[in-house]
CSV table of C-alpha atoms and ligand atoms in Angstrom, one decimal:
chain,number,residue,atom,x,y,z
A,256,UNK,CA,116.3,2.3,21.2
A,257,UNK,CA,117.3,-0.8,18.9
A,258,UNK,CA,116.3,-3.9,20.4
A,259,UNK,CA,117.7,-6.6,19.8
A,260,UNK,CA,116.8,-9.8,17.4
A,261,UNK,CA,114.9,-12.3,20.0
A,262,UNK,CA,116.7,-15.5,21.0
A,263,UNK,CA,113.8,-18.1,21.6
A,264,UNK,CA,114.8,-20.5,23.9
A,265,UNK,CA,112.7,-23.9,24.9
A,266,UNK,CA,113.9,-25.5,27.9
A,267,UNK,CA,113.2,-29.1,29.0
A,268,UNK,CA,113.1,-30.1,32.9
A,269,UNK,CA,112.0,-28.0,35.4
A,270,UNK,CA,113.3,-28.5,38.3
A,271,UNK,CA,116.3,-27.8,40.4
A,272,UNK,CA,118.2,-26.6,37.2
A,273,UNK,CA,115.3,-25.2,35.2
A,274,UNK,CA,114.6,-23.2,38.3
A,275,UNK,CA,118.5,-21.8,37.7
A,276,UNK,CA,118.4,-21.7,34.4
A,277,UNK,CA,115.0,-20.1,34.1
A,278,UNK,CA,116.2,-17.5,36.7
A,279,UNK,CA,119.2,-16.8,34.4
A,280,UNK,CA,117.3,-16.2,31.4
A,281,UNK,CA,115.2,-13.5,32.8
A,282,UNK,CA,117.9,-11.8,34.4
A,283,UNK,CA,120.8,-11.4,32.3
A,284,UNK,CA,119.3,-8.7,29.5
A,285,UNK,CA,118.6,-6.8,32.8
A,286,UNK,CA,122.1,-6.9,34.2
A,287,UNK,CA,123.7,-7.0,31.0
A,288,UNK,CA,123.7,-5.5,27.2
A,289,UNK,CA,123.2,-8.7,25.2
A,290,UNK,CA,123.6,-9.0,21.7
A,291,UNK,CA,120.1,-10.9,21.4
A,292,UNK,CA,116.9,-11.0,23.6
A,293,UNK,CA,116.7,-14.2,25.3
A,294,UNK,CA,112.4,-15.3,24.9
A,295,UNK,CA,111.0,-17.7,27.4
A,296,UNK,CA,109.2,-19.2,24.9
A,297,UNK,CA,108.7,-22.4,25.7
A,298,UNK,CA,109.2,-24.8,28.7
A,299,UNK,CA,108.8,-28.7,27.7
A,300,UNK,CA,107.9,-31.8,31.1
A,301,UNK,CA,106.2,-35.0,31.0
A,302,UNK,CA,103.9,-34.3,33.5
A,303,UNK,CA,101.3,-31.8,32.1
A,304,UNK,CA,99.9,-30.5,35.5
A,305,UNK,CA,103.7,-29.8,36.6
A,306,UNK,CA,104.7,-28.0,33.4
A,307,UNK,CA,102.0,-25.8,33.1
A,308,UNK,CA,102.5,-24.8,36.7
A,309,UNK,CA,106.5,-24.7,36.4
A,310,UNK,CA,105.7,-22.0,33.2
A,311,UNK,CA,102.9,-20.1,35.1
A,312,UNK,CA,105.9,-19.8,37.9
A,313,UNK,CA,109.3,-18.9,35.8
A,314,UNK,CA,107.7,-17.2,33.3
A,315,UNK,CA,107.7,-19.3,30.4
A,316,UNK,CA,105.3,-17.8,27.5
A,317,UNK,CA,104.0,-21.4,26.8
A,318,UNK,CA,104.2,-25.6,28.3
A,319,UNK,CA,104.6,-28.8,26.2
A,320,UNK,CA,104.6,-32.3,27.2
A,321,UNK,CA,107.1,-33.5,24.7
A,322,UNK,CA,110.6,-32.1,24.5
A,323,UNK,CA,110.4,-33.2,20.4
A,324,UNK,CA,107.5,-30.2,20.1
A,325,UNK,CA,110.5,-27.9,21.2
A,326,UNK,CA,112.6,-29.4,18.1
A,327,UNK,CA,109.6,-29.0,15.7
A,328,UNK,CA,108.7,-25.7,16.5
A,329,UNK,CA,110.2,-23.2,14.3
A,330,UNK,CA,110.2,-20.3,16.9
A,331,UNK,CA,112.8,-22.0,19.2
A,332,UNK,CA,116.4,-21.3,18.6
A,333,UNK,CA,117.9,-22.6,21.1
A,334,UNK,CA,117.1,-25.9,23.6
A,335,UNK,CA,118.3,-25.6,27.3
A,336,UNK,CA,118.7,-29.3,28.6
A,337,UNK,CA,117.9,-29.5,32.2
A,338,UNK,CA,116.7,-32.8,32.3
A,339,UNK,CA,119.1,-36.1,34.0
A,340,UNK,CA,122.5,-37.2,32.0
A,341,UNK,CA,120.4,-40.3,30.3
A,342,UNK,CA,118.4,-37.8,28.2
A,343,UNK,CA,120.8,-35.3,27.3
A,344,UNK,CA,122.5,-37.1,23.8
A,345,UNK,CA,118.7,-38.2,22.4
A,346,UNK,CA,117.7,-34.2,22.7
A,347,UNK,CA,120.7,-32.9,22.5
A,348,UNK,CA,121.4,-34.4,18.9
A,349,UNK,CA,118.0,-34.0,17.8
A,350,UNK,CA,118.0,-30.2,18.5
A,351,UNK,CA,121.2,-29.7,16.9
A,352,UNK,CA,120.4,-31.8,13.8
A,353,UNK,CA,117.3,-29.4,13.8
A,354,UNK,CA,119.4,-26.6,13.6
A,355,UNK,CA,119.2,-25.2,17.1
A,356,UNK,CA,121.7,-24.1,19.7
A,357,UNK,CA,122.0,-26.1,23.1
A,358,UNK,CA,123.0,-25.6,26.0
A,359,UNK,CA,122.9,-29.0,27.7
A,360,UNK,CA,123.7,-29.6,31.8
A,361,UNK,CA,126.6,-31.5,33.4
A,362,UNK,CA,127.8,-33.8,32.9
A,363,UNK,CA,127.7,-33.7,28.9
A,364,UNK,CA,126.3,-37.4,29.2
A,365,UNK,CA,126.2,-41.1,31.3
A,366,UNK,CA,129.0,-42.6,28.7
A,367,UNK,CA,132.2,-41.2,26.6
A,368,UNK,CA,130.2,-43.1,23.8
A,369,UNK,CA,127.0,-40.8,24.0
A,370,UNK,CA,129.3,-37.6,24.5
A,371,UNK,CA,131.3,-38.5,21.6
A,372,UNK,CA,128.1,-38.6,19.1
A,373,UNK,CA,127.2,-35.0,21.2
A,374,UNK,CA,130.6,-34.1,19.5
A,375,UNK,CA,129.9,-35.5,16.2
A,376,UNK,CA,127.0,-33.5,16.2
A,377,UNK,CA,128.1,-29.9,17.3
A,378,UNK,CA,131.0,-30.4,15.0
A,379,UNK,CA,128.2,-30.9,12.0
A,380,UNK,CA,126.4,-27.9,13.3
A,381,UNK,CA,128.8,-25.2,13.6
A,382,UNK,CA,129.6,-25.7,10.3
A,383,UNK,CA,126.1,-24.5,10.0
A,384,UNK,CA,126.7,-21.5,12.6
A,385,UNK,CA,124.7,-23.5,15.1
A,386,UNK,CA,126.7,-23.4,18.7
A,387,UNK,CA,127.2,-26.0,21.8
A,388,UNK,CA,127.6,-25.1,25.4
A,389,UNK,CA,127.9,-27.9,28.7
A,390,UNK,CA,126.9,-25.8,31.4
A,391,UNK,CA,129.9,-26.2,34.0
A,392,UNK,CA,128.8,-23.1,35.6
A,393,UNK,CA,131.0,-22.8,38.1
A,394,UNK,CA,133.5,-21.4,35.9
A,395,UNK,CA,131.3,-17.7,35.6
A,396,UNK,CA,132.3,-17.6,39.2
A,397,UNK,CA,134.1,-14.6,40.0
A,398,UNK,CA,136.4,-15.7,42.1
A,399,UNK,CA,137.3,-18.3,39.9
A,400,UNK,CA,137.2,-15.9,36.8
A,401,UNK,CA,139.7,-13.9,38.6
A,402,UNK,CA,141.7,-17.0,39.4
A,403,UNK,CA,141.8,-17.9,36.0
A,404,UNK,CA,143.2,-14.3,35.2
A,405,UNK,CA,145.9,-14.7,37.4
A,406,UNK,CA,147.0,-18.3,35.9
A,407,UNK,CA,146.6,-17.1,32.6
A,408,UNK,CA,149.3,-13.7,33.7
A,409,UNK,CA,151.8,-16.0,34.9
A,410,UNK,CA,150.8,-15.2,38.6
A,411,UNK,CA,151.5,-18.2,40.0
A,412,UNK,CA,154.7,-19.2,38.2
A,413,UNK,CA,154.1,-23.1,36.8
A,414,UNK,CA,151.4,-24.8,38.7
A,415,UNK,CA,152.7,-27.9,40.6
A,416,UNK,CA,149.8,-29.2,42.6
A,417,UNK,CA,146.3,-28.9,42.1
A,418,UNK,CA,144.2,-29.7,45.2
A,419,UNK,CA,139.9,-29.8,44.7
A,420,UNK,CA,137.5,-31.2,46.6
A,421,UNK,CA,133.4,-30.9,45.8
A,422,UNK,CA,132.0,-31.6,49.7
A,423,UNK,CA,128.4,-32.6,50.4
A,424,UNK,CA,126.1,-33.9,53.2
A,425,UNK,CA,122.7,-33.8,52.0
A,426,UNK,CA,122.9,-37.9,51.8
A,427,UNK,CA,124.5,-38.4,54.8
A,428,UNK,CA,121.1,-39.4,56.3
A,429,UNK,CA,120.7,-43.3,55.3
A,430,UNK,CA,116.9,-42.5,55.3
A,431,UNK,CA,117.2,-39.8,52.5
A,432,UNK,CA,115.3,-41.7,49.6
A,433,UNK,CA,116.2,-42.9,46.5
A,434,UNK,CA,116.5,-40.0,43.4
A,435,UNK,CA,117.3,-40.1,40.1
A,436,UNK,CA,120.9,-39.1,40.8
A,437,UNK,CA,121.0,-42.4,43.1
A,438,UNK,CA,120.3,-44.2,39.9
A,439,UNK,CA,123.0,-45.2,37.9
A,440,UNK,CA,120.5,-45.4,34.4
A,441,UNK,CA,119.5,-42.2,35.0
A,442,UNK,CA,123.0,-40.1,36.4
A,443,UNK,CA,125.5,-41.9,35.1
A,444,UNK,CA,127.5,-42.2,38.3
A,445,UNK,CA,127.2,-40.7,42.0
A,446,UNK,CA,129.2,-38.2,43.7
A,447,UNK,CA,131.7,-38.7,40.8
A,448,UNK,CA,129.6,-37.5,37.6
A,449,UNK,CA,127.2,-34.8,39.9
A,450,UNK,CA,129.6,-32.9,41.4
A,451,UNK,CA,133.6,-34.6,40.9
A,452,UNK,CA,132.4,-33.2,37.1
A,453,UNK,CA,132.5,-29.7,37.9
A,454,UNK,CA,135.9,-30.1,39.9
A,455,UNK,CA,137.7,-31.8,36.8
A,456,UNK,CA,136.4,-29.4,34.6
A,457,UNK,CA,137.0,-26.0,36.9
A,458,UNK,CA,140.8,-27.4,37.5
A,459,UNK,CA,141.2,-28.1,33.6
A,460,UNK,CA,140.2,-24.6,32.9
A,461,UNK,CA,141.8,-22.7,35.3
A,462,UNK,CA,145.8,-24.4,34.3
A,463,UNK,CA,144.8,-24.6,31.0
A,464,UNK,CA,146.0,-28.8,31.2
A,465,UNK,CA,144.3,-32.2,30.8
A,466,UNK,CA,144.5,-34.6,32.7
A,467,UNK,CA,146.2,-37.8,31.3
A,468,UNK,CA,145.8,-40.9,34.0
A,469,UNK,CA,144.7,-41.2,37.3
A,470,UNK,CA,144.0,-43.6,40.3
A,471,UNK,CA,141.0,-43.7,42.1
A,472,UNK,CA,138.5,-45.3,44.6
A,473,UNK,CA,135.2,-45.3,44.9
A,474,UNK,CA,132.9,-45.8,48.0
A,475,UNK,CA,129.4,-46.6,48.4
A,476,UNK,CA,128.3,-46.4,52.5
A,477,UNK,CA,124.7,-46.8,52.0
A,478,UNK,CA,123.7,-49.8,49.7
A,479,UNK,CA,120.2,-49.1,49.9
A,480,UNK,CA,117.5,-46.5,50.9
A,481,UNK,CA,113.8,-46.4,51.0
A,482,UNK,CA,111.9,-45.6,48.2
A,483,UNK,CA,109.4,-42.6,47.7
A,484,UNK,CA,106.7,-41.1,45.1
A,485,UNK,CA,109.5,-38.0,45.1
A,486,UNK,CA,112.3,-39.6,42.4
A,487,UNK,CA,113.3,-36.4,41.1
A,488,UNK,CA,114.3,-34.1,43.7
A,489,UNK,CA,117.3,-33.7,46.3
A,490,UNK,CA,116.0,-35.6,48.8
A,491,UNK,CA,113.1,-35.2,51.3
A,492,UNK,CA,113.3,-38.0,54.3
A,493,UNK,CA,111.8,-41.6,53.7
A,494,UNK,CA,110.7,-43.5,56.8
A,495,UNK,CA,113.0,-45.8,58.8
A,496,UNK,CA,110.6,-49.1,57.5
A,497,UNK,CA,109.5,-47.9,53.9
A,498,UNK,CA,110.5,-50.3,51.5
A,499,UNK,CA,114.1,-50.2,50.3
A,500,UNK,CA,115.8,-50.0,46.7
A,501,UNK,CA,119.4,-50.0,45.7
A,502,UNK,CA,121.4,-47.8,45.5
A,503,UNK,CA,123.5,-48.1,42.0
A,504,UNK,CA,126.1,-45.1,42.2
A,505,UNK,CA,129.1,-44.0,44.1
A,506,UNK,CA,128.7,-41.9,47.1
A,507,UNK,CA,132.3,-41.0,47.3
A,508,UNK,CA,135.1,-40.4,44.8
A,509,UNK,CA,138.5,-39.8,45.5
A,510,UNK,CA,141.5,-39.7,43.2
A,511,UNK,CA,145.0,-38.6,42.7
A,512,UNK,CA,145.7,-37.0,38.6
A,513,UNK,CA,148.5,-36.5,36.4
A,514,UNK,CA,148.0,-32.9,33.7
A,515,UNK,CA,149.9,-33.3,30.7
A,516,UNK,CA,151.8,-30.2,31.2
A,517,UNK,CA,153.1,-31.5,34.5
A,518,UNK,CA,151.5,-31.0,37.7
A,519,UNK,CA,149.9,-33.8,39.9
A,520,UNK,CA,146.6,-32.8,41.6
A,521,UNK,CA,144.6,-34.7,44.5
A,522,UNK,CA,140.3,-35.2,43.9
A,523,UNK,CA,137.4,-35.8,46.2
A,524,UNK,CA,134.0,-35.8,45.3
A,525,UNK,CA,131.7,-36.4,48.6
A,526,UNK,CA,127.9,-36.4,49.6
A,527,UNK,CA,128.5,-37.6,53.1
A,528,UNK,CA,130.6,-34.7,54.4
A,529,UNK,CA,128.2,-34.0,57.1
A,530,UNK,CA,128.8,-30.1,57.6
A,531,UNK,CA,129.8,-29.4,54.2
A,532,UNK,CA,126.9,-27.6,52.0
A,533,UNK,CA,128.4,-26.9,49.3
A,534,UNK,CA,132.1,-26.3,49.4
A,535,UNK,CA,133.4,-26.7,46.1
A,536,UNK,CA,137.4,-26.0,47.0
A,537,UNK,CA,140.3,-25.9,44.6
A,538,UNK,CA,143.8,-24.8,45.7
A,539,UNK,CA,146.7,-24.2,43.0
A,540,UNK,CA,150.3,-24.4,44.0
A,541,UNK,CA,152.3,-22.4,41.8
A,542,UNK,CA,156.2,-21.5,41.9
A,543,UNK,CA,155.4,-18.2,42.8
A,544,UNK,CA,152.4,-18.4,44.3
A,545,UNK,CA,149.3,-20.5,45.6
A,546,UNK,CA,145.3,-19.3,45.3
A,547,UNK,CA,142.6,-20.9,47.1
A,548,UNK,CA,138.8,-21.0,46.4
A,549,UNK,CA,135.7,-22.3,48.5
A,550,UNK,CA,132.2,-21.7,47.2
A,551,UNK,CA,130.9,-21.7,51.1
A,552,UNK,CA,132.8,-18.3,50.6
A,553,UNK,CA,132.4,-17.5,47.0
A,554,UNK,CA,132.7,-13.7,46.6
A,555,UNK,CA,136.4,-14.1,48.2
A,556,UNK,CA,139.5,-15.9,46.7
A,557,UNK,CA,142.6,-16.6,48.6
A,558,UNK,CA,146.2,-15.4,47.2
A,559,UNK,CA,149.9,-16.4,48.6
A,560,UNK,CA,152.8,-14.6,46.8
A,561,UNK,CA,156.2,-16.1,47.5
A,562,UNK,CA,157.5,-12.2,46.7
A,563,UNK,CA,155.5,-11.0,49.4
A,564,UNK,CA,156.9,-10.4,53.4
A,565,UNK,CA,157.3,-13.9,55.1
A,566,UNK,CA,154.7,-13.2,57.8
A,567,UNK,CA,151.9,-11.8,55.4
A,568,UNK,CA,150.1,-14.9,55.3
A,569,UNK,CA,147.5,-15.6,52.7
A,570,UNK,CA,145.4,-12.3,51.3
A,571,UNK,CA,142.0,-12.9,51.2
A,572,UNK,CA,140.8,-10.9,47.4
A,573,UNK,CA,137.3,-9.8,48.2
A,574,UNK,CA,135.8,-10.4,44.3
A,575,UNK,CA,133.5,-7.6,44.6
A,576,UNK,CA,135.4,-4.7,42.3
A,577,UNK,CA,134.2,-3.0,39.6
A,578,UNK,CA,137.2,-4.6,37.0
A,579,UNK,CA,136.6,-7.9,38.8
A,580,UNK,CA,135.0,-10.2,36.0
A,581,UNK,CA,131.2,-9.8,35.9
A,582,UNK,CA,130.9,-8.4,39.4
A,583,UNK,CA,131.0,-4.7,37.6
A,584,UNK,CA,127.1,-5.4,36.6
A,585,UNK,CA,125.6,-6.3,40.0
A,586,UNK,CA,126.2,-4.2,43.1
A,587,UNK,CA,128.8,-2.2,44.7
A,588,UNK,CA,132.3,-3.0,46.2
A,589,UNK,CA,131.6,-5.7,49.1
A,590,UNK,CA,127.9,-6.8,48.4
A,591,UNK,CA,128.3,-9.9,47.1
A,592,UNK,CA,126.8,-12.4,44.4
A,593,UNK,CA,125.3,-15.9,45.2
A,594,UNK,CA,124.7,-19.1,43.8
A,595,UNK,CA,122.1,-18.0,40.7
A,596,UNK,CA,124.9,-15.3,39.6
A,597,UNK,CA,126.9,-18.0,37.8
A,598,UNK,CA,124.3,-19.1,36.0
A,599,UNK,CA,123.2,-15.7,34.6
A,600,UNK,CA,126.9,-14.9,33.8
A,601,UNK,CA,126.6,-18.1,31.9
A,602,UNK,CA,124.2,-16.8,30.0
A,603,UNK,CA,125.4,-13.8,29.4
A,604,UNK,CA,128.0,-15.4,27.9
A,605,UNK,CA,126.6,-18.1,25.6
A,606,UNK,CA,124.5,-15.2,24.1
A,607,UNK,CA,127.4,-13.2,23.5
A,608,UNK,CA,129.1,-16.0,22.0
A,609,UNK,CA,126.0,-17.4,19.7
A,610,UNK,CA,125.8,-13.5,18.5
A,611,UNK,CA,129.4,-13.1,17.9
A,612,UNK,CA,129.4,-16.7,15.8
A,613,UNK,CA,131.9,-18.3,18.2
A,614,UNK,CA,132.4,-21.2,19.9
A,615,UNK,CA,131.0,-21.2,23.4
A,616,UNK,CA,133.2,-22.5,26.4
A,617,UNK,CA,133.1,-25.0,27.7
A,618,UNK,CA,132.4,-26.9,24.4
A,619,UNK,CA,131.0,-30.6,23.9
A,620,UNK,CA,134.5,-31.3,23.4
A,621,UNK,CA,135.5,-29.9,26.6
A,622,UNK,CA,132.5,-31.7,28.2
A,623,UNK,CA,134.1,-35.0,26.6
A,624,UNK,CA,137.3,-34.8,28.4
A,625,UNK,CA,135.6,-34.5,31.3
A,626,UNK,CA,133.7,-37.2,30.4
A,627,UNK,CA,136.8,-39.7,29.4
A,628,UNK,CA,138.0,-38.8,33.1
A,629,UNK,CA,135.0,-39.7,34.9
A,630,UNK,CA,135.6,-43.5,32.6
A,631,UNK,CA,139.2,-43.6,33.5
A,632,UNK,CA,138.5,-43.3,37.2
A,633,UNK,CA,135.9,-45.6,37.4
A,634,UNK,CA,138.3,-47.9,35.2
A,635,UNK,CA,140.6,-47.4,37.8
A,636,UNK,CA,138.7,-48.0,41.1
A,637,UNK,CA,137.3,-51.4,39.5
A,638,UNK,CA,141.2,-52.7,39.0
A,639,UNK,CA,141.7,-54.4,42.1
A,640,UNK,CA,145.3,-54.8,40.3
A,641,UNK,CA,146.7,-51.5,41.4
A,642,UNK,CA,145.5,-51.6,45.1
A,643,UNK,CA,148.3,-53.0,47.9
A,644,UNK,CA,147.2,-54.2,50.6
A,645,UNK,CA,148.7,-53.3,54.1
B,941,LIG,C1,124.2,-31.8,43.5
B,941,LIG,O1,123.6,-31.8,44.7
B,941,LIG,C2,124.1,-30.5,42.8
B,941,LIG,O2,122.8,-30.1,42.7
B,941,LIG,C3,124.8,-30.6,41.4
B,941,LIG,O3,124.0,-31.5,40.6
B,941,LIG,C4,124.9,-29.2,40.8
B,941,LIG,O4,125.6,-29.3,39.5
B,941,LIG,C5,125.6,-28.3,41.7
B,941,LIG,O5,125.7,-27.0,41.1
B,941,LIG,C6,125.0,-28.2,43.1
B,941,LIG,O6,124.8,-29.5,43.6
């Protein structure tokens, strides 16, 4: 059987994303006929004892200490950055100059300055077919593919309202301690960059728009929270009388949106929704019909036809058939895909695009207009001008 020319891929960060990601690159040439064999080749951490350990456990062939090794080696081809916003332009640059592919995590970066020299420098590399990918997965999602489908057909008529919300509760606690994404040098933002990224980007894909202004207002309920050895992962609980540090991000986000090709949508990024998981929801109100999405229920996608008999209500599309996108590879009708699916789909398509000598979506560029939101609404919520008081 032929088998396909290797892709080499060294990863850097290994933790809640590397886990993903390093999950995803197993899987996919199992699930799917890729052009090129994704390698585990090489998995790059600071912390020596932790990297080793992290390859021993997802399978990487080898460890390094320094994500530069991963630039110098010749047998990676592509760098997978896992690591917080305020590394991604240093490596990301460096590995493109070097004339490897990346795949770098959202958001693209902490500033529109640092994602616009991530531009610069995956405009300079595909000239030298060497590809860019920001890893707003939630786009591989079925459901949403599907979605996206049914925009792109004319399904819902022209989109008037967009509605999305990204709901969290897992720093409702005011004990939770300190992480890196509490840290504004290190994430970039709060709620707003973390997860309000993947809603601006998911509704800017799925009408096809960009949006062009907006007004916002940002919340921070718990100025500070103890601090703990742990400064990496998604929480853990710090004691009521450990030492307290500041907290330097939002930990809300909510904001109303103009698209340039006409609708108005409503935002709201949240970590304090105590009950909410993980429910990333968009709705779309079209002229001839509204769909609705929640990723608490992601293998389903709500559909409203205006055609359809008044008391039908809205049709609940399970995503599970064979000509739904991706689903076709997994399981039968009505099994279901979780969380780690979107990030092998992901995959799955970044190999097929890399093969294929085409752009990857979403590109850096994309990534920067998300970016240039996440600036405007901070812009915004810091002009005390356009609030009236009551
Ligand atoms: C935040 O809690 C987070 O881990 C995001 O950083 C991820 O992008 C999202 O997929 C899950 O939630």
């Amino acid at each position: 059987m032929h088998e396909p020319k290797s892709l080499r891929v060294g990863m850097v960060g290994y933790a809640f994303m590397g886990a993903a990601h390093s999950h995803a690159w197993r899987t996919a040439p199992r699930f799917f006929d890729l052009p090129l064999a994704p390698r585990l080749t090489a998995v790059a951490g600071r912390n020596p004892e932790g990297v080793r350990a992290a390859a021993e456990k997802f399978g990487w062939e080898s460890a390094e200490t320094d994500w530069r090794r991963l630039i110098e080696r010749d047998d990676i081809d592509l760098v997978d950055i896992c690591t917080p916003g305020d590394t991604h332009a240093e490596i990301a640059i460096a590995a493109l100059e070097a004339g490897k592919h990346v795949l770098c995590e959202k958001p693209l970066a902490n500033s529109v300055a640092e994602a616009e020299r991530m531009v610069a420098a995956a405009g300079a590399a595909a000239a030298a077919g060497v590809h860019a990918m920001c890893g707003f997965s939630y786009r591989r999602t079925p459901a949403l593919a599907l979605a996206k489908r049914l925009v792109d057909e004319g399904a819902l008529g022209q989109i008037r309202q967009v509605r999305a919300q990204y709901l969290q509760d897992w720093l409702s606690d005011e004990n939770t301690p300190l992480t890196w994404r509490l840290d504004r040098t290190k994430s970039g933002s709060g709620s707003l960059g973390d997860i309000g990224a993947h809603i601006i980007d998911a509704t800017q894909w799925l009408t096809g728009q960009s949006i062009t202004g907006v007004s916002a207002l940002l919340e921070t309920f718990v100025k500070e929270r103890p601090v703990t050895g742990d400064l990496v992962g998604l929480g853990g609980r710090g004691g009521a009388d450990a030492a307290r540090g500041p907290v330097t991000v939002d930990d809300a986000a909510i904001f109303s949106a103009r698209f340039d090709g006409g609708p108005i949508g409503v935002f709201e990024a949240t970590r304090f929704a105590l009950g909410r998981k993980n429910a990333m929801r968009i709705e779309l109100n079209g002229s001839r019909a509204s769909l609705s999405f929640d990723f608490e229920d992601m293998n389903s996608l709500s559909f409203y036809e205006a055609a359809q008999e008044p008391n039908a209500g809205f049709r609940r599309i399970q995503v599970t058939e064979p000509e739904h996108p991706y689903t076709g590879h997994w399981w039968p009708v009505g099994h279901g895909l979780g969380y780690e699916h979107v990030f092998t789909h992901q995959v799955v398509d970044l190999v097929q695009a890399i093969a294929a000598g085409v752009q990857p979506s979403p590109s850096f560029a994309d990534a920067l207009q998300v970016q240039r939101v996440l600036a405007a609404v901070e812009a915004s919520a810091s002009d005390e001008s356009r609030w009236h008081k009551v």
